[in-house]
Coordinates of C-alpha atoms and ligand atoms in Angstrom, one line a residue:
M1 CA 116.6 96.8 93.6
T2 CA 113.7 94.5 93.7
G3 CA 110.2 95.6 93.8
S4 CA 110.9 98.4 91.3
W5 CA 111.7 97.3 87.7
G6 CA 114.0 100.5 87.4
R7 CA 111.9 101.4 84.3
I8 CA 110.1 104.3 83.0
L9 CA 107.8 104.6 79.9
F10 CA 108.6 107.9 78.2
F11 CA 105.8 109.1 75.6
D12 CA 105.8 112.0 73.6
L13 CA 102.8 112.3 72.0
S14 CA 103.5 115.5 69.4
S15 CA 105.7 112.7 67.9
G16 CA 104.0 109.5 68.6
E17 CA 107.3 107.9 69.6
H18 CA 108.1 106.5 73.0
R19 CA 111.3 104.7 75.1
Y20 CA 111.9 103.2 78.0
E21 CA 114.8 104.8 80.8
E22 CA 116.4 103.1 83.5
I23 CA 116.3 105.0 86.7
D24 CA 119.3 104.9 88.9
S25 CA 118.8 102.5 92.0
D26 CA 120.0 105.6 94.0
I27 CA 117.3 107.7 92.8
C28 CA 114.5 105.4 93.5
R29 CA 115.9 104.8 97.1
F30 CA 116.3 108.6 97.3
W31 CA 112.5 109.3 96.5
I32 CA 110.7 105.8 97.1
G33 CA 108.3 106.0 94.3
G34 CA 104.6 106.9 93.7
K35 CA 104.9 111.1 94.4
G36 CA 108.5 111.1 95.3
L37 CA 109.5 109.9 92.2
A38 CA 107.4 111.6 90.1
G39 CA 108.2 114.9 91.5
Y40 CA 111.6 114.4 90.5
Y41 CA 110.5 113.9 87.4
L42 CA 108.6 117.4 87.0
F43 CA 110.5 119.4 89.0
Q44 CA 112.6 120.9 86.1
E45 CA 109.6 121.4 83.8
M46 CA 107.6 123.7 87.1
T47 CA 108.2 126.9 85.7
R48 CA 106.1 126.0 82.2
S49 CA 102.3 126.6 82.0
W50 CA 100.1 123.4 82.7
K51 CA 99.1 123.6 79.3
D52 CA 102.9 123.9 77.9
P53 CA 103.1 119.9 75.4
A54 CA 106.9 119.8 76.9
M55 CA 105.2 119.7 80.5
P56 CA 104.8 116.3 82.0
L57 CA 101.7 114.0 83.1
V58 CA 103.1 111.7 85.1
F59 CA 101.6 108.1 86.4
M60 CA 103.9 106.5 89.0
T61 CA 103.3 103.3 90.7
G62 CA 105.2 102.4 94.3
P63 CA 107.8 99.9 95.1
L64 CA 105.3 98.0 97.0
T65 CA 102.6 98.0 94.1
G66 CA 102.0 94.6 92.8
T67 CA 103.2 93.1 95.7
L68 CA 101.5 91.1 99.1
A69 CA 101.8 94.3 101.0
P70 CA 98.0 95.5 102.1
A71 CA 96.7 98.7 100.0
S72 CA 99.6 99.3 98.1
G73 CA 98.5 99.3 94.8
R74 CA 97.4 103.2 94.3
T75 CA 99.2 105.2 91.4
C76 CA 100.6 108.9 91.7
V77 CA 99.3 110.8 89.7
M78 CA 101.1 114.1 89.0
F79 CA 101.1 117.1 87.0
K80 CA 101.1 121.2 87.2
S81 CA 97.3 121.9 88.2
P82 CA 95.4 124.1 86.0
L83 CA 93.3 125.2 89.1
T84 CA 95.9 126.8 91.1
G85 CA 99.2 127.1 89.1
T86 CA 101.0 124.8 92.1
V87 CA 102.2 121.5 91.4
G88 CA 99.3 118.9 91.6
D89 CA 99.5 115.3 92.5
C90 CA 96.3 112.8 93.4
S91 CA 96.5 109.3 94.8
V92 CA 94.6 107.5 92.9
G93 CA 93.1 103.3 93.2
G94 CA 91.8 101.1 91.2
S95 CA 93.7 98.4 88.6
L96 CA 96.1 101.3 87.0
G97 CA 99.2 100.7 89.3
W98 CA 99.0 97.0 89.1
Q99 CA 98.9 96.5 85.8
L100 CA 101.3 99.0 84.9
K101 CA 103.4 96.7 87.6
K102 CA 102.9 93.9 85.6
A103 CA 103.3 94.9 82.5
G104 CA 107.0 96.0 83.4
I105 CA 107.0 100.0 83.7
D106 CA 107.1 101.5 87.1
G107 CA 106.1 104.9 85.4
L108 CA 104.6 106.4 82.6
I109 CA 105.6 109.9 81.6
I110 CA 103.4 111.4 79.1
T111 CA 104.7 114.9 77.0
G112 CA 103.7 116.1 73.6
R113 CA 100.3 117.0 72.4
S114 CA 98.4 114.4 69.3
R115 CA 97.2 115.9 66.6
G116 CA 93.9 114.5 67.4
L117 CA 92.5 112.8 70.2
C118 CA 94.3 109.5 70.9
G119 CA 94.8 106.8 73.4
I120 CA 97.6 105.0 74.8
E121 CA 97.4 101.2 75.0
I122 CA 100.1 99.1 76.8
S123 CA 100.2 95.5 76.7
D124 CA 103.3 94.0 78.6
G125 CA 106.0 95.1 76.2
T126 CA 103.6 96.7 73.1
V127 CA 102.8 100.2 73.2
S128 CA 100.7 102.4 70.4
T129 CA 98.8 105.0 70.3
E130 CA 95.3 104.6 68.7
D131 CA 92.9 106.9 67.0
A132 CA 90.3 108.2 70.0
G133 CA 88.0 110.5 67.7
W134 CA 85.5 107.8 67.7
L135 CA 85.4 108.7 71.8
A136 CA 85.4 112.1 72.0
G137 CA 82.8 113.4 74.4
A138 CA 82.6 110.0 75.8
S139 CA 81.8 109.9 79.6
T140 CA 83.7 108.0 82.1
D141 CA 81.8 105.0 82.4
E142 CA 81.0 104.2 78.4
L143 CA 85.0 104.7 77.8
Y144 CA 85.3 101.7 80.5
E145 CA 82.8 99.8 79.3
R146 CA 83.9 100.2 75.9
L147 CA 88.0 99.5 76.6
K148 CA 88.1 97.2 79.8
R149 CA 88.6 94.2 78.2
K150 CA 92.3 95.5 77.0
G151 CA 93.1 95.6 81.1
A152 CA 92.9 99.0 83.8
V153 CA 91.6 101.7 81.9
A154 CA 92.7 105.7 83.1
G155 CA 90.4 108.3 81.1
I156 CA 88.5 111.7 81.2
G157 CA 85.2 113.0 80.3
P158 CA 83.5 115.7 78.5
A159 CA 84.2 118.2 81.4
A160 CA 88.0 118.1 80.5
E161 CA 87.6 118.4 76.6
N162 CA 85.4 121.1 77.6
G163 CA 87.6 123.0 79.8
V164 CA 86.8 122.8 83.2
L165 CA 89.8 123.4 85.3
F166 CA 89.1 121.1 87.9
A167 CA 88.3 117.6 85.6
S168 CA 89.6 114.8 86.9
I169 CA 91.0 111.4 85.4
M170 CA 88.7 108.5 86.3
V171 CA 90.2 105.0 86.9
D172 CA 88.1 102.0 85.9
G173 CA 85.1 104.3 85.9
A174 CA 84.9 104.0 89.6
F175 CA 88.8 105.8 91.2
T176 CA 88.6 109.6 90.9
A177 CA 92.1 111.2 90.4
G178 CA 90.0 114.3 91.2
R179 CA 92.1 117.4 92.7
G180 CA 93.4 120.2 90.7
G181 CA 92.5 119.2 87.2
A182 CA 95.0 116.3 86.3
G183 CA 91.8 115.6 83.2
L184 CA 92.6 118.9 81.8
V185 CA 96.0 118.3 81.4
S186 CA 95.5 115.1 79.8
A187 CA 93.0 117.2 77.3
S188 CA 95.6 119.4 76.6
K189 CA 97.6 117.0 75.0
N190 CA 94.5 115.6 73.4
L191 CA 95.2 112.4 75.1
K192 CA 91.4 110.6 75.7
Y193 CA 92.5 107.4 77.5
I194 CA 95.1 105.2 78.4
T195 CA 94.6 100.9 79.0
V196 CA 97.4 98.9 80.7
S197 CA 97.4 95.4 81.2
G198 CA 100.5 93.3 81.8
T199 CA 101.0 89.7 82.6
G200 CA 104.7 89.5 84.5
K201 CA 105.2 89.1 88.6
V202 CA 106.9 91.8 90.6
P203 CA 110.0 90.5 92.2
V204 CA 110.3 90.4 95.6
H205 CA 113.7 90.1 97.8
D206 CA 112.2 88.5 100.9
S207 CA 109.0 86.6 100.5
E208 CA 108.9 85.5 103.7
R209 CA 109.8 88.6 105.5
L210 CA 107.0 90.4 103.4
R211 CA 104.4 87.7 104.6
K212 CA 105.0 88.7 108.3
A213 CA 104.9 92.3 107.3
N214 CA 101.6 91.6 105.7
E215 CA 100.2 89.9 108.5
D216 CA 101.1 92.5 111.4
I217 CA 99.5 94.9 109.1
R218 CA 96.1 92.9 108.7
R219 CA 96.4 92.3 112.4
L220 CA 96.9 95.7 113.3
V221 CA 93.8 96.8 110.9
A222 CA 91.5 94.3 112.7
A223 CA 92.2 95.9 116.1
T224 CA 91.3 99.2 115.2
P225 CA 87.3 100.6 115.2
A226 CA 87.9 103.7 112.7
L227 CA 88.6 101.2 110.4
T228 CA 87.0 97.2 110.9
G229 CA 84.8 98.4 113.8
E230 CA 80.9 98.5 113.5
H231 CA 81.2 101.9 112.2
G232 CA 84.1 102.0 111.1
L233 CA 85.2 102.5 107.0
Q234 CA 84.9 98.5 106.3
N235 CA 81.5 98.8 107.7
C236 CA 80.2 101.9 106.5
G237 CA 82.7 103.9 104.2
T238 CA 83.8 107.2 104.6
A239 CA 79.8 108.4 105.1
A240 CA 80.6 107.1 108.7
L241 CA 82.5 110.9 109.2
Y242 CA 79.1 112.4 107.9
D243 CA 77.3 112.1 111.5
L244 CA 81.0 112.3 113.6
I245 CA 81.6 115.6 112.0
S246 CA 78.3 117.0 111.9
S247 CA 77.7 115.8 116.2
R248 CA 81.0 118.1 116.1
R249 CA 79.4 121.2 114.9
M250 CA 82.0 121.4 112.2
M251 CA 79.9 120.5 109.0
P252 CA 80.5 122.8 106.3
T253 CA 77.3 124.4 105.8
S254 CA 75.8 127.2 103.6
N255 CA 79.1 128.0 101.6
F256 CA 80.5 127.7 105.4
R257 CA 78.5 130.3 106.5
R258 CA 77.3 127.9 109.0
T259 CA 78.8 125.0 110.8
Y260 CA 75.8 122.5 111.3
F261 CA 73.1 121.2 108.9
N262 CA 69.6 120.3 110.9
K263 CA 68.6 117.8 108.3
A264 CA 72.0 115.8 108.6
S265 CA 70.2 112.9 110.4
S266 CA 68.1 112.3 107.1
M267 CA 71.5 112.4 105.0
N268 CA 73.9 110.4 106.7
S269 CA 75.2 106.2 106.1
H270 CA 72.1 105.0 107.7
A271 CA 69.9 106.8 104.7
Y272 CA 72.0 105.9 102.2
G273 CA 71.7 102.3 103.5
D274 CA 68.0 102.3 103.8
A275 CA 67.7 103.8 100.3
Y276 CA 70.0 101.7 98.5
N277 CA 71.3 98.6 100.3
P278 CA 75.0 99.2 99.2
K279 CA 78.1 96.4 99.0
R280 CA 81.2 97.2 99.3
Y281 CA 83.8 97.3 96.8
G282 CA 87.5 98.7 96.8
C283 CA 91.1 99.2 95.2
K284 CA 93.2 96.4 93.9
G285 CA 95.1 94.9 96.7
C286 CA 92.8 95.9 99.6
H287 CA 90.5 93.9 102.2
I288 CA 89.0 97.1 103.5
L289 CA 87.0 97.5 100.7
C290 CA 85.3 101.0 101.8
K291 CA 83.7 102.3 98.6
R292 CA 79.8 101.5 98.4
V293 CA 77.7 100.5 95.4
G294 CA 73.8 100.6 95.6
E295 CA 71.8 97.1 94.4
D296 CA 71.1 98.9 91.2
G297 CA 74.8 99.4 90.2
T298 CA 74.7 103.1 91.8
H299 CA 77.8 104.6 93.2
L300 CA 77.3 105.7 96.1
P301 CA 79.3 109.3 97.5
E302 CA 82.1 109.5 100.1
Y303 CA 82.3 111.8 102.6
E304 CA 83.3 114.9 101.0
T305 CA 80.8 114.2 98.1
M306 CA 77.8 113.9 101.0
S307 CA 78.8 117.2 102.5
H308 CA 79.3 119.3 99.5
F309 CA 76.4 118.3 97.8
S310 CA 74.4 118.3 101.2
S311 CA 75.0 121.0 103.9
L312 CA 77.2 122.9 101.9
I313 CA 74.8 124.0 99.2
E314 CA 72.0 123.4 101.7
N315 CA 70.1 120.4 99.6
E316 CA 68.3 118.1 101.8
N317 CA 67.0 115.7 99.0
L318 CA 69.5 112.5 99.3
R319 CA 68.9 111.3 95.8
A320 CA 69.9 114.2 94.4
V321 CA 73.4 114.1 96.0
T322 CA 73.5 110.4 94.5
E323 CA 72.8 112.0 91.2
A324 CA 75.6 115.0 91.7
N325 CA 78.1 112.2 92.2
R326 CA 77.2 110.7 89.4
I327 CA 77.4 113.6 86.8
C328 CA 80.6 114.7 88.2
N329 CA 82.1 111.1 88.2
Q330 CA 80.5 110.6 84.3
A331 CA 81.2 113.8 83.1
G332 CA 85.2 113.7 85.3
M333 CA 85.0 116.3 87.7
D334 CA 86.0 116.9 91.1
T335 CA 83.0 116.5 93.0
I336 CA 84.8 118.6 96.4
S337 CA 85.3 121.7 93.6
A338 CA 82.0 121.4 92.1
G339 CA 79.9 120.9 95.1
A340 CA 81.6 124.3 96.6
T341 CA 81.7 126.2 93.6
L342 CA 77.7 125.8 93.4
A343 CA 77.8 127.1 97.2
C344 CA 80.0 130.1 96.0
F345 CA 77.7 130.9 93.3
S346 CA 74.6 130.0 95.4
E347 CA 75.4 132.8 98.1
I348 CA 76.5 135.1 95.4
T349 CA 73.7 135.1 93.2
G350 CA 71.1 134.3 96.4
E351 CA 69.8 131.8 94.5
K352 CA 68.4 128.7 96.5
L353 CA 69.6 125.4 94.7
T354 CA 66.4 122.7 93.9
P355 CA 67.7 119.2 93.0
Y356 CA 66.5 120.5 89.0
R357 CA 69.2 123.1 89.1
I358 CA 71.9 121.6 90.5
T359 CA 71.4 119.0 87.8
E360 CA 70.9 121.7 85.4
L361 CA 74.3 123.6 86.5
L362 CA 76.9 120.6 86.9
I363 CA 75.5 119.5 83.5
G364 CA 76.4 123.2 82.1
M365 CA 79.5 123.1 84.3
A366 CA 80.3 119.9 82.3
S367 CA 79.1 120.7 78.8
G368 CA 80.5 124.3 79.1
K369 CA 77.1 125.7 78.1
G370 CA 75.2 128.2 79.7
K371 CA 75.6 129.6 83.3
G372 CA 77.7 126.4 84.1
S373 CA 80.4 127.6 81.6
E374 CA 81.7 130.0 84.4
L375 CA 81.6 127.6 87.1
G376 CA 83.6 125.3 85.3
Q377 CA 86.7 127.8 86.4
G378 CA 85.8 127.2 89.6
S379 CA 84.8 128.8 92.3
Y380 CA 88.0 131.5 92.9
L381 CA 87.4 132.6 89.4
F382 CA 83.8 132.6 89.7
A383 CA 83.7 134.8 92.5
E384 CA 86.5 137.4 91.4
S385 CA 84.8 137.4 88.1
K386 CA 81.8 139.3 90.2
G387 CA 84.1 141.9 92.1
C388 CA 83.9 139.0 95.5
P389 CA 86.8 136.7 95.1
E390 CA 86.6 136.4 98.9
L391 CA 83.4 134.5 98.8
S392 CA 85.6 132.0 97.4
M393 CA 85.8 129.2 100.3
S394 CA 89.2 128.2 99.1
V395 CA 93.3 128.5 99.2
K396 CA 95.6 129.5 96.3
G397 CA 92.5 128.8 94.8
M398 CA 91.5 125.2 95.1
E399 CA 88.4 124.5 97.2
M400 CA 88.1 123.2 100.7
P401 CA 86.5 120.3 101.7
G402 CA 84.5 118.8 104.6
Y403 CA 86.1 120.1 107.8
D404 CA 85.3 123.6 109.0
P405 CA 88.5 124.8 110.3
R406 CA 86.8 126.9 113.0
G407 CA 85.9 123.4 114.6
A408 CA 89.9 122.1 114.4
Y409 CA 91.8 124.2 114.4
G410 CA 95.0 121.8 113.2
M411 CA 92.7 121.7 110.2
A412 CA 93.1 125.6 109.3
L413 CA 96.8 125.5 109.4
G414 CA 96.8 121.8 106.9
Y415 CA 95.1 123.9 104.6
V416 CA 96.9 126.0 104.1
T417 CA 100.2 124.3 104.3
S418 CA 99.3 121.9 101.9
T419 CA 101.4 122.4 98.5
R420 CA 98.3 121.6 96.4
G421 CA 95.4 124.2 97.9
A422 CA 92.9 123.2 100.4
C423 CA 93.6 119.5 101.1
H424 CA 92.5 116.8 104.1
L425 CA 94.7 114.5 102.4
R426 CA 98.3 116.2 102.9
A427 CA 98.1 116.5 106.8
Y428 CA 94.9 115.2 108.6
P429 CA 94.9 116.6 112.0
I430 CA 91.3 115.6 112.2
S431 CA 92.5 112.0 113.3
H432 CA 94.2 113.9 116.6
E433 CA 91.2 116.5 116.8
I434 CA 88.0 114.6 116.2
L435 CA 89.2 110.5 116.1
R436 CA 91.5 111.5 119.1
K437 CA 94.3 109.1 117.3
P438 CA 97.2 108.8 117.6
V439 CA 96.9 111.5 120.5
A440 CA 94.6 113.6 121.8
T441 CA 94.5 117.4 120.9
D442 CA 92.4 120.3 121.9
R443 CA 90.9 120.9 118.7
F444 CA 90.2 124.6 119.5
S445 CA 93.6 125.4 120.2
F446 CA 96.4 126.0 117.6
A447 CA 98.9 124.5 120.6
G448 CA 101.5 121.7 119.1
K449 CA 99.4 122.0 115.7
A450 CA 102.5 123.2 113.8
R451 CA 104.2 120.3 114.7
I452 CA 101.3 118.0 114.3
V453 CA 100.9 119.4 110.9
K454 CA 104.5 119.0 109.6
I455 CA 104.7 115.6 110.7
A456 CA 101.6 114.4 109.1
E457 CA 102.6 116.1 106.2
D458 CA 106.1 114.0 106.0
M459 CA 104.1 110.9 106.9
N460 CA 101.8 111.3 103.9
A461 CA 104.5 112.2 101.6
V462 CA 106.1 108.7 102.5
I463 CA 102.2 107.1 102.1
D464 CA 101.9 108.7 98.3
S465 CA 105.7 107.6 98.0
L466 CA 105.4 103.9 98.7
T467 CA 101.4 104.4 96.6
A468 CA 99.6 102.8 99.8
C469 CA 96.3 104.2 101.7
K470 CA 96.1 106.6 103.9
F471 CA 93.3 105.1 105.9
L472 CA 95.1 101.9 106.9
F473 CA 97.6 104.1 109.1
F474 CA 94.3 104.6 111.4
G475 CA 95.5 101.1 112.6
C476 CA 99.2 100.5 111.4
S477 CA 102.1 102.9 111.6
L478 CA 105.6 103.1 109.4
E479 CA 107.1 100.6 110.9
E480 CA 105.1 97.9 109.7
Y481 CA 105.5 99.3 105.9
A482 CA 109.0 100.1 106.9
S483 CA 109.4 96.4 106.7
A484 CA 107.5 95.5 103.7
Y485 CA 109.5 98.0 102.0
S486 CA 113.0 96.6 103.3
A487 CA 111.4 92.9 102.2
V488 CA 109.9 93.9 99.0
T489 CA 113.4 96.5 97.9
G490 CA 115.9 94.6 99.9
N491 CA 116.9 98.1 101.1
E492 CA 117.2 98.0 104.6
T493 CA 115.2 100.9 105.9
S494 CA 113.5 102.2 109.3
A495 CA 110.5 104.1 109.7
Q496 CA 112.9 107.2 110.9
D497 CA 114.6 106.8 107.3
L498 CA 111.5 107.0 105.5
L499 CA 109.8 110.3 107.5
K500 CA 113.0 112.0 107.0
T501 CA 112.5 111.0 103.3
G502 CA 108.8 112.3 103.4
E503 CA 110.1 115.4 104.8
R504 CA 112.5 115.9 101.5
I505 CA 109.6 114.8 99.9
Y506 CA 107.1 117.6 101.1
F507 CA 110.3 120.2 101.0
R508 CA 111.0 119.7 97.2
D509 CA 106.8 120.2 96.6
R510 CA 107.0 123.4 98.5
M511 CA 110.7 124.5 96.4
M512 CA 108.4 123.7 93.2
N513 CA 105.5 126.2 94.1
A514 CA 108.1 128.5 95.3
K515 CA 109.6 128.4 91.7
C516 CA 106.5 129.5 90.7
G517 CA 106.1 132.6 92.8
F518 CA 104.2 131.0 95.7
T519 CA 105.0 133.2 99.2
S520 CA 103.3 132.9 103.0
E521 CA 100.5 135.5 101.1
D522 CA 99.2 132.4 99.6
D523 CA 99.5 130.3 102.7
D524 CA 96.0 132.1 103.8
L525 CA 92.4 131.3 104.2
P526 CA 89.4 133.4 103.5
P527 CA 88.8 136.1 105.7
R528 CA 85.1 134.4 106.6
F529 CA 86.9 132.0 109.1
F530 CA 88.7 135.0 111.0
S531 CA 85.3 136.9 111.4
E532 CA 82.4 135.1 111.7
E533 CA 80.9 132.8 113.9
G534 CA 79.9 129.1 113.2
S535 CA 76.6 127.3 114.6
S536 CA 77.6 127.1 118.4
G537 CA 74.9 125.3 119.8
N538 CA 74.4 121.7 122.0
G539 CA 77.4 122.8 124.5
I540 CA 79.4 123.7 121.4
E541 CA 81.1 127.2 121.0
I542 CA 82.0 127.8 117.6
L543 CA 83.8 131.0 117.0
P544 CA 85.8 132.9 114.6
L545 CA 89.8 131.7 114.4
N546 CA 92.3 134.0 116.2
R547 CA 94.1 135.7 113.5
E548 CA 97.0 136.8 115.3
E549 CA 97.2 132.9 116.4
F550 CA 96.9 131.5 113.2
L551 CA 99.5 133.8 111.9
E552 CA 102.0 132.6 115.2
T553 CA 101.5 129.2 114.4
R554 CA 102.2 129.2 110.8
S555 CA 105.3 131.1 111.6
K556 CA 106.0 128.0 113.8
Y557 CA 105.3 125.8 111.1
Y558 CA 107.7 127.8 108.4
R559 CA 110.3 127.3 111.2
I560 CA 110.2 124.2 111.5
R561 CA 109.6 123.4 108.1
G562 CA 113.0 125.2 107.4
L563 CA 111.1 128.0 105.2
N564 CA 111.7 131.8 105.7
L565 CA 109.4 134.3 107.1
E566 CA 107.8 134.4 103.6
G567 CA 107.4 130.9 103.5
C568 CA 110.2 130.1 100.9
P569 CA 112.7 127.4 101.2
L570 CA 115.7 128.3 103.3
R571 CA 119.2 126.9 101.6
S572 CA 120.1 125.3 104.4
K573 CA 117.5 123.0 104.7
A574 CA 117.6 122.2 101.7
K575 CA 121.9 121.3 101.7
E576 CA 120.3 119.1 105.2
L577 CA 117.6 117.1 103.3
G578 CA 120.1 116.8 100.2
L579 CA 118.6 119.1 97.9
E580 CA 121.0 121.7 97.6
H581 CA 121.3 121.1 93.6
L582 CA 117.7 121.7 93.3
L583 CA 117.9 125.8 94.4
Ligands
LIG601 S1 90.7 101.7 101.8 FE1 89.3 102.3 100.4 S2 90.5 104.0 99.2 FE2 92.0 102.8 100.8 S3 92.8 101.1 99.2 FE3 91.1 100.3 100.4 S4 89.4 100.6 99.5 FE4 90.8 101.9 98.3

């Protein structure tokens, strides 16, 4: 099958040995690539501890990576999450996927544990491990500056080396595999970095058809205001969401005690524009370029980071948000978990967080010193240690992102059914409920949300397996990407075929979690959302969620997804999806 090389590089850090393994093309078709294929290699190992040396850390490209297909060069990083104990997977930008593909590799699977801190270096067919002791404690941008001449750089910062449960892997110093603790898994293997460079050309089955699909995608993107309009992602970055979410009175504020932040208008994308005069940059192979860097070289925060280091912790100092973002990125920590853990700390201790204190606590988290060392375990373990786990605004131990579920009921369901814990990237019903695309729905109703969430999860599983960018799907659909996939691979596939594969992938991830003991008890929100009102006003009422309706909708979702009443996979559904051999 063209598009993929059909080749995985396995690296055992205990022995220092590596080998290439061919992938059967039927398996590539069955799982697409990216997230789908990464899970194929992780599944059998899921009952191990995340820190077991035999537990794989997987980097997987997609079939379109390195081709003309727009924004398809992301990389799936898959692992067992130290933060949640669930399957962990992140889609990360930067040039890693492209370089792996050009080096003739579809994926890299790392097991074992090196005796000392090491790096893996790949340059076309040459693979080696190198001593990285001299880089111990190096920040992620120091790592990038020192190694960038070797190609793409993926690495960890001091937070991972110091045991932070939500430590990230940074790619090219600016792109984050953030959620769930991939960085800590890398640290447990004594792996500081990976560099990859390649010179190969990815084979494409039908270049003319791919050119046509590329044109179609670009035309639809150009016609979509949310992407390329004056207030869209291309012009404002994800910061564009800040005003929108604030105006809907669903901005997580004060550890989700309120839903409106009265300083929001001085912390939005315009405020960043005035303060930093930013320029665009982005992932390789993408023409949207939704990231922002100030003229002084400061990387600017994205929406979730903005919300979590401003309203969520009641900080009204813009430069303190930027500084918090810088500390987290350089140390290699997920900004969502870090911000939400500070908010939880602030509520439990009653301490008001000043810019100085925010910096002090984040540095403490990353270095494992002082009060910060307790916070490096995440909000759930911190709150539990203080006898009040209900004050951690998390699901399965992962902190919630920048949308209060009392303002968008689909998101309430999406948070609990996400296989990696509270997440907006497994399903994004905000698209229907706030952006009104592709079909507008009532945000204060659970009606229809079970099906919307299920379909969105299936679709996003496909996108993460193609290693494409979800943002482009505000404008185009799986139809254009099915055409691109068919053109690249020569495997004629429709959007419906892809969606069915997405269902299989999502169900498989649910099976992985079930193997680890996760049930419906874990698919729940903190009690606050069922008992406390948000910040009503301006004609908008933010009421507590109705628990009965929530549970009824969750049951509907289980039925549609092929799960039993306890949220566990049904044999009949596994059989329908061709997965009974995994039961
Ligand atoms: S839209 Fe943004 S996140 Fe998506 S591929 Fe482009 S630069 Fe990366």
